[in-house]
Coordinates of C-alpha atoms and ligand atoms in Angstrom, one line a residue:
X1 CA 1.6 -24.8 -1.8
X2 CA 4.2 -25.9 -4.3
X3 CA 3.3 -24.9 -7.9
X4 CA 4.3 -26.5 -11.5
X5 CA 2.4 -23.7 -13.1
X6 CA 1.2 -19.8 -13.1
X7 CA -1.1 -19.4 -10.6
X8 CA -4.1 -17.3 -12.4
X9 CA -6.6 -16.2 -10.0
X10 CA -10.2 -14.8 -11.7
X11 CA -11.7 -12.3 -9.5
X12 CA -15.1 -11.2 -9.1
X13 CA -16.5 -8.3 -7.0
X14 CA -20.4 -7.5 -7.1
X15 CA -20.8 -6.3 -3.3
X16 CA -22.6 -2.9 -4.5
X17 CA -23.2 -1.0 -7.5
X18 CA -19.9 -1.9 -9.5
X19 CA -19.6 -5.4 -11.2
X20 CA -16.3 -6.3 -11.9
X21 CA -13.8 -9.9 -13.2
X22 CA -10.3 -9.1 -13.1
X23 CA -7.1 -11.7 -13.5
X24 CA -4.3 -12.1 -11.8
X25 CA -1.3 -13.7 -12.5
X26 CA 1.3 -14.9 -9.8
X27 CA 0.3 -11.7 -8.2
X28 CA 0.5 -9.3 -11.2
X29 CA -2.4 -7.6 -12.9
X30 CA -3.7 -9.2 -16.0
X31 CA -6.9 -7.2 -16.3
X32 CA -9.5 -5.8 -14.3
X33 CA -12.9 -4.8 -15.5
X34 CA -15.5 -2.9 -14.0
X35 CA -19.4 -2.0 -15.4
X36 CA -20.5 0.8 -12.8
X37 CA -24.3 0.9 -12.9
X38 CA -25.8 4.2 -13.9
X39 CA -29.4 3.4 -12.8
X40 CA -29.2 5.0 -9.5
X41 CA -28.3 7.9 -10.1
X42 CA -31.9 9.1 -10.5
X43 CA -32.6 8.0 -7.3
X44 CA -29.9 9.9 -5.4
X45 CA -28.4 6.4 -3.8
X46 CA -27.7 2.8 -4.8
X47 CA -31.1 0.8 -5.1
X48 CA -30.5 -2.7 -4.1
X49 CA -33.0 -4.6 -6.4
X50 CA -31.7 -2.3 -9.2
X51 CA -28.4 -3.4 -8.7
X52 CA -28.7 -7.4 -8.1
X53 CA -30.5 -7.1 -11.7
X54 CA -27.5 -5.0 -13.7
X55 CA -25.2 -7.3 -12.2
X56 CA -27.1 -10.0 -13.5
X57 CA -27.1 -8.4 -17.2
X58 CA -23.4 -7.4 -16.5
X59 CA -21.5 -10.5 -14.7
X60 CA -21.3 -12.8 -17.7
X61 CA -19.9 -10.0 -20.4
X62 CA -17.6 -8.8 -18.2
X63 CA -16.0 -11.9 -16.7
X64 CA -15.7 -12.5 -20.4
X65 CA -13.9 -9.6 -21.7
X66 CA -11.5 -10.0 -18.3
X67 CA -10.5 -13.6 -19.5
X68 CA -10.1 -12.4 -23.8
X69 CA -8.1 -9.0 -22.4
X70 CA -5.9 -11.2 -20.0
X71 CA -4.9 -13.3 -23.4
X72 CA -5.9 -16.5 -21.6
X73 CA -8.8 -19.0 -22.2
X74 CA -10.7 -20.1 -19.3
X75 CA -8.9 -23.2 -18.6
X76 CA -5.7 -21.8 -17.8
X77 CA -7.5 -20.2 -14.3
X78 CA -6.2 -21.6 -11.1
X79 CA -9.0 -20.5 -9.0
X80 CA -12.2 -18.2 -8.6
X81 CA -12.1 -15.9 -6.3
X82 CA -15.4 -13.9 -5.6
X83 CA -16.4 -10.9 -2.8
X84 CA -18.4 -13.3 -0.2
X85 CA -19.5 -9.8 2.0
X86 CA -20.1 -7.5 3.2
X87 CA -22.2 -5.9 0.9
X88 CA -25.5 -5.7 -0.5
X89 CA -27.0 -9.6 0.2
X90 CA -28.5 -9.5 -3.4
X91 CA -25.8 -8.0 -5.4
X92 CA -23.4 -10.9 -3.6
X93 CA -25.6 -13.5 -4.4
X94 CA -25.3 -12.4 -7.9
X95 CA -21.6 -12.6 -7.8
X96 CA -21.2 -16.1 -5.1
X97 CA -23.6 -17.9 -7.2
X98 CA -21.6 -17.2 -10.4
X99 CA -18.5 -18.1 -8.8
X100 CA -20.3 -21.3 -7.6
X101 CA -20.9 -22.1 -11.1
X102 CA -18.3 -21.6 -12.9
X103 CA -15.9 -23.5 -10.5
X104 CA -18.4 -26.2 -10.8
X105 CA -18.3 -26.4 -14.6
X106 CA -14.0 -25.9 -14.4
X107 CA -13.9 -28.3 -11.7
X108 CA -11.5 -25.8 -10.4
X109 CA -11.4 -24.1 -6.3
X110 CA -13.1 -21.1 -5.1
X111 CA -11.8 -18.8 -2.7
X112 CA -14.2 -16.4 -0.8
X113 CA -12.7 -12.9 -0.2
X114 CA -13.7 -10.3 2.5
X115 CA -14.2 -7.0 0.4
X116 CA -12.6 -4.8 3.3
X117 CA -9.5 -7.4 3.1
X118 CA -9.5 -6.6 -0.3
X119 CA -9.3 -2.4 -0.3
X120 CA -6.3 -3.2 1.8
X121 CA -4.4 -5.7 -0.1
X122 CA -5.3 -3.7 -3.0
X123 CA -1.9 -2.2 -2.4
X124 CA -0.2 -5.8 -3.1
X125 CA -1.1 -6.0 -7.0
X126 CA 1.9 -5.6 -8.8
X127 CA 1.6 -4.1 -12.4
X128 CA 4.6 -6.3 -14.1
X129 CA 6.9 -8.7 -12.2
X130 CA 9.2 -5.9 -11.8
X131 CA 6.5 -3.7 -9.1
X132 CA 8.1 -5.1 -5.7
X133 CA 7.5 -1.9 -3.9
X134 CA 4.9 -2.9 -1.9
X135 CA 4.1 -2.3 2.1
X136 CA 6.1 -4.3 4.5
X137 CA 4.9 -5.7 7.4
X138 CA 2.8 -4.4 10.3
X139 CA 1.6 -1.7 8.1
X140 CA -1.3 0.6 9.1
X141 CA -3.9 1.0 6.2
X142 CA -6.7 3.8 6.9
X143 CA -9.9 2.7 5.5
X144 CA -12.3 5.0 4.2
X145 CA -15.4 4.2 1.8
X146 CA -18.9 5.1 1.5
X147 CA -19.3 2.3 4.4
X148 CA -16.5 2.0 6.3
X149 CA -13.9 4.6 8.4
X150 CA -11.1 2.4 10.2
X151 CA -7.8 2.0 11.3
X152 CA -6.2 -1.5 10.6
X153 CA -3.0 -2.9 11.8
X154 CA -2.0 -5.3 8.8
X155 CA 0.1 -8.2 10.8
X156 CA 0.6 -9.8 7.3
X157 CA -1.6 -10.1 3.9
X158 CA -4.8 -12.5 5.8
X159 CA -4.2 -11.2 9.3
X160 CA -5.6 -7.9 10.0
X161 CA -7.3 -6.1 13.1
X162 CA -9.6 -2.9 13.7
X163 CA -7.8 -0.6 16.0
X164 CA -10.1 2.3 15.5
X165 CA -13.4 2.8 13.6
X166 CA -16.1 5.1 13.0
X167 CA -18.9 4.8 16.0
X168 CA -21.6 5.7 13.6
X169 CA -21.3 7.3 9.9
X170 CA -18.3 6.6 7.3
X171 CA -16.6 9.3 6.2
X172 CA -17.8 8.6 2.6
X173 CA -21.5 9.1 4.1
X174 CA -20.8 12.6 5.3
X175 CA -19.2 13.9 2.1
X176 CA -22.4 11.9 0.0
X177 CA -25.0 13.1 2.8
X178 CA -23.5 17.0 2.5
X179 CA -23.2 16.8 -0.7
X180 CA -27.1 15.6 -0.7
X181 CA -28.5 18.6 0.7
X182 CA -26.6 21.1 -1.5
X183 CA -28.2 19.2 -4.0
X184 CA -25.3 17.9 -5.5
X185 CA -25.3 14.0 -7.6
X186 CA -24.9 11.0 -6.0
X187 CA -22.0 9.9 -5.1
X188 CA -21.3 13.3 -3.6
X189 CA -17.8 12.4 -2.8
X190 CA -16.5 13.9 -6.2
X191 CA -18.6 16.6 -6.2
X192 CA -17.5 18.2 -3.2
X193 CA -14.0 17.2 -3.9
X194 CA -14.3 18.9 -7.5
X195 CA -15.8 22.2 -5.9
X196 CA -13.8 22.2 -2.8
X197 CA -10.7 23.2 -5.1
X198 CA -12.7 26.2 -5.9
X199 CA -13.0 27.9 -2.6
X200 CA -11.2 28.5 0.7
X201 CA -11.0 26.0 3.3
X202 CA -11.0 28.2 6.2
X203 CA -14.4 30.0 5.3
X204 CA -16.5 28.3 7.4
X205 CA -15.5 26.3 11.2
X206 CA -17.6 22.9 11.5
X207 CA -17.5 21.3 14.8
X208 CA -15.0 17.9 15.1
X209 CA -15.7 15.1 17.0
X210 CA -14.6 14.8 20.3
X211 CA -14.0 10.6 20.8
X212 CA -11.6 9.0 22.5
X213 CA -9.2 6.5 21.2
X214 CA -8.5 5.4 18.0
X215 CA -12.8 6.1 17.2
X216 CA -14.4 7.7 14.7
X217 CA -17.7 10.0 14.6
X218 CA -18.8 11.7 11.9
X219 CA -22.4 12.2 12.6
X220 CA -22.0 15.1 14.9
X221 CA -20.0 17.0 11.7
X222 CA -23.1 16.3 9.5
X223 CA -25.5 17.4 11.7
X224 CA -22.9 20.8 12.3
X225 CA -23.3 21.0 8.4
X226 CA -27.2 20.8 8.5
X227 CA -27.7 23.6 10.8
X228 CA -25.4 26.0 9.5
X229 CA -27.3 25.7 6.2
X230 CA -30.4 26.1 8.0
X231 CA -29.8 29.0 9.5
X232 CA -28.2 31.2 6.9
X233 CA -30.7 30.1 4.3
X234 CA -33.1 31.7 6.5
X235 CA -31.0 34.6 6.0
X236 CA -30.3 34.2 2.1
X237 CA -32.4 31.5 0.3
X238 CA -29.2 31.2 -1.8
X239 CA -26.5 30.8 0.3
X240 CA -25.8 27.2 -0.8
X241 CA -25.7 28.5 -3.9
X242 CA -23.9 31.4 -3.4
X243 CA -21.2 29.6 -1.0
X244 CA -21.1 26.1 -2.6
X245 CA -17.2 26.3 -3.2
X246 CA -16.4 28.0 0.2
X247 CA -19.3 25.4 1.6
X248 CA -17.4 22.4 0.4
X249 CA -13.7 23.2 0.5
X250 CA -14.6 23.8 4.9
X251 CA -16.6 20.7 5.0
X252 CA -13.3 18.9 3.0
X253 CA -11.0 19.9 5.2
X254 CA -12.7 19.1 8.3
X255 CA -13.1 15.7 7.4
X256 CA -9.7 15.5 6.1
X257 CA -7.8 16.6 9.8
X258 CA -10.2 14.2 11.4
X259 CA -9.0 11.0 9.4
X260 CA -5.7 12.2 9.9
X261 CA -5.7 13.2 13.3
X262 CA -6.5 9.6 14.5
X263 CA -4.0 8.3 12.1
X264 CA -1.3 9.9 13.3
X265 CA -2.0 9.4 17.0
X266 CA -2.5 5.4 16.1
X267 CA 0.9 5.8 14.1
X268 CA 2.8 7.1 17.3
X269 CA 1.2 4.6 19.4
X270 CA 2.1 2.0 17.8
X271 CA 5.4 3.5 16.3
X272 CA 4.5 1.9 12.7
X273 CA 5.3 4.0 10.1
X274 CA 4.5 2.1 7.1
X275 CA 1.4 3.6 6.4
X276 CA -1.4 3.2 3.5
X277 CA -4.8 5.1 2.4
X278 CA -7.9 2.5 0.8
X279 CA -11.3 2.6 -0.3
X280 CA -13.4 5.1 -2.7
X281 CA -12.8 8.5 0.2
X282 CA -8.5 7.7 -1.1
X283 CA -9.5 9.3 -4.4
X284 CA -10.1 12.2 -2.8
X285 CA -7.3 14.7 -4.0
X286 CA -7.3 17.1 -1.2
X287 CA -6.8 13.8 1.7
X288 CA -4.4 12.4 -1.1
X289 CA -1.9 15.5 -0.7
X290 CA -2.7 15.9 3.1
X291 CA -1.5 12.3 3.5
X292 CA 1.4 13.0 1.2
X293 CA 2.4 16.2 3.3
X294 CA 1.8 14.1 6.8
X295 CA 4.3 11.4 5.5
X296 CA 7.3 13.6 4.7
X297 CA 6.7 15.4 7.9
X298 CA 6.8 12.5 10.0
X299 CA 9.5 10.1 8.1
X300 CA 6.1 8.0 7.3
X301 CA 6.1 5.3 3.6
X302 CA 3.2 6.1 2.3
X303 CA 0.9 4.3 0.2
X304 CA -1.6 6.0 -1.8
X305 CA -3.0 3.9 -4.3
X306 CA -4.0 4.6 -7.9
X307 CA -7.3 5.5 -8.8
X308 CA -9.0 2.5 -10.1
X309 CA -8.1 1.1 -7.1
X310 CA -9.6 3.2 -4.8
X311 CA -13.4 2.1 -5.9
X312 CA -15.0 -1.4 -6.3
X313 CA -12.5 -3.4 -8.4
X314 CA -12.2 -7.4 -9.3
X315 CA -8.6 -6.8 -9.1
X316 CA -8.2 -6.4 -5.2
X317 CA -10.2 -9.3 -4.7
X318 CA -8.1 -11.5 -7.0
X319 CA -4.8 -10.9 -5.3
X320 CA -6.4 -11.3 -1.9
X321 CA -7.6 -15.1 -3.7
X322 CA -4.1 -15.2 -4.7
X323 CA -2.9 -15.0 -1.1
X324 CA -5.6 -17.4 0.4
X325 CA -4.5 -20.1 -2.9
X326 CA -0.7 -19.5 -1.7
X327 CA -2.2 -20.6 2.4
X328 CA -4.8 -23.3 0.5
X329 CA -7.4 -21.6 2.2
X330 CA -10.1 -22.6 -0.5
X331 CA -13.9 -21.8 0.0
X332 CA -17.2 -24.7 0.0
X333 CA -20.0 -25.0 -2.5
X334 CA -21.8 -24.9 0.6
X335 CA -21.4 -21.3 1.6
X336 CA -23.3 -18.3 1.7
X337 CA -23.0 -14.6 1.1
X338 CA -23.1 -12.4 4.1
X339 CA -24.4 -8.7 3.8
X340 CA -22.6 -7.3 7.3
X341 CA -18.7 -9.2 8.0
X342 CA -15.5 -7.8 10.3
X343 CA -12.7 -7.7 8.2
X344 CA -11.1 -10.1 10.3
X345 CA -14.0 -12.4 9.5
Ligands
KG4_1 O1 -15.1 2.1 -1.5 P1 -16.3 2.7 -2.2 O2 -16.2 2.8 -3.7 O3 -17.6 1.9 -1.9 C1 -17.9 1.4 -0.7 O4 -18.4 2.1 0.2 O5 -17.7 0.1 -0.6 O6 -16.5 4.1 -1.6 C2 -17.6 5.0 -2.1 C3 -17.4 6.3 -1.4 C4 -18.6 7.2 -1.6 O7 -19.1 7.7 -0.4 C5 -18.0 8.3 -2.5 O8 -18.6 9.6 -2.3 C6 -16.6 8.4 -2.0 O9 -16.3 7.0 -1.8 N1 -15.7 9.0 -2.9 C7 -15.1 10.2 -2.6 C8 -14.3 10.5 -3.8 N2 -14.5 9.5 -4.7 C9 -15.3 8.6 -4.1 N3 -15.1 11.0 -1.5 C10 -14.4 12.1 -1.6 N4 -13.7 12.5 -2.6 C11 -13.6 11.8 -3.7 N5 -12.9 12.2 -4.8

């Protein structure tokens, strides 16, 4: 689409627990604000009425302070773009209605974004007009969140297809679901990554999945991690305790040669070696040097991205906008969120 002007895309992303207005500016990150909601943590998970009402409370200051610490005024935006699924139905319909209304009362498009689109093209904002060093395409880009463990070829920034994905939990869910019954906080992800730095790896053997393909398990590891607790707390009532580091740094590990054993086998099959890492399981440090060692090993360019990009964040969803406003893909009034959505959806 020829353009006489910046194009200035106004994010929103409120598919969970995280509510978040970013801009984006010809593809370059203006700001990018995020309100995560403390309110679940005393229930040990997200709480999906809970959340629907903070992002209520939340949406309107934050798409504000996007827009003042951007240094623009809401009639220089192009275009809203807002996180259409998947996601928690409520918490979307917090976010698609205020998208709705805004671009009513602008009279300006909206563009609905596929949040699993989004972790990947996170990887595509550029911090100043400079940042060109971006994935070329087909790139592989390993998802892993609290929701999601896939494989995706990246044909170009809209096209994208699943090659391998988890046939039942996320890799995020094992570490939070571990992490759960050594009593750790909510999300358990950081926890274990924390401790895991603490102890030795090798302590304790877990038992991998055995799938074929480009697939995923991770259910068999947690239930591995259940039973070994239950039998050596009938042993010692505090062995967690007492092994917590040793306990976490095995479990770490094992989840760590399972993403990347897939990887690399999708990478030789399909000989792409242009490779990236997205979605709130990225921050973790230990998979972060892993995928660091894997990709001077095997010639790979690897994309790790930074840390506020690895978690919910209005930024990826404005500069996937931004690339559906380049094709004129724009979204209807008429639509409506969808809690479960393919990323090729
Ligand atoms: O992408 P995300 O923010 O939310 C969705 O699932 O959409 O991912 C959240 C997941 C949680 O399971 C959390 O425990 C995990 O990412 N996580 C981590 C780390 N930081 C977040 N897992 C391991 N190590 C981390 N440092």
């Amino acid at each position: 689409m020829p353009q006489d002007r910046n194009i200035i895309i106004l994010g929103i992303e409120s598919s969970c627990d995280d509510t978040s207005a970013a801009i984006v500016e010809n593809g370059v990150i203006r700001s990018n604000i995020i309100a995560s909601q403390k309110v679940h943590e005393a229930y040990g998970g997200v709480v999906p009425e809970l959340a629907s009402r903070a992002h209520q409370q939340n949406i309107v200051p934050v798409v504000d302070m996007a827009i003042k610490q951007a240094g623009i005024s809401k009639e220089d935006i192009s275009a809203i773009a807002f996180t259409r699924g998947p996601g928690l139905l409520g918490s979307l319909l917090v976010g698609t209605s205020f998208a709705k209304g805004f671009s009513l009362s602008l009279n300006i498009p909206m563009l609905e974004v596929n949040h699993l689109q989004g972790h990947v093209l996170a990887h595509y904002i550029k911090e100043n007009e400079d940042d060109t060093n971006k994935p070329t395409f087909p790139h592989l880009c390993l998802l892993v969140s609290g929701g999601n463990s896939q494989i995706i070829l990246v044909k170009n920034h809209l096209e994208m297809e699943v090659i391998g994905q988890t046939i039942d939990d996320a890799a995020g869910e094992a570490f939070d679901k571990c992490a759960k019954v050594m009593g750790l906080p909510y999300p358990g992800g950081p926890h274990i990554d924390r401790l895991a730095k603490l102890g030795d790896p090798n302590s304790i053997e877990f038992n991998k999945p055995k799938i074929q393909g480009l697939n995923y398990s991770f259910s068999g590891l947690k239930t591995s991690f259940l039973y070994h607790l239950r039998d050596n707390l009938k042993i010692n009532s505090n062995y967690v305790e007492e092994n917590k580091a040793n306990l976490c740094a095995s479990l770490q590990k094992t989840i760590i040669e399972v993403l990347l054993g897939k990887l690399v086998k999708a990478a030789k099959e399909t000989g792409i070696k242009e490779i990236s890492v997205a979605g709130g399981v990225s921050a973790n440090s230990g998979l972060r040097s892993a995928l660091t060692s894997e990709a001077e090993k095997r010639g790979w360019n690897m994309f790790i991205p930074e840390f506020r990009y690895t978690t919910d964040n209005a930024a990826m969803i404005a500069i996937t906008g931004y690339y559906k406003f380049l094709k004129g893909e724009f979204a209807s009034h008429e639509l409506v969120p969808f809690a479960r959505m393919a990323i090729n959806e």
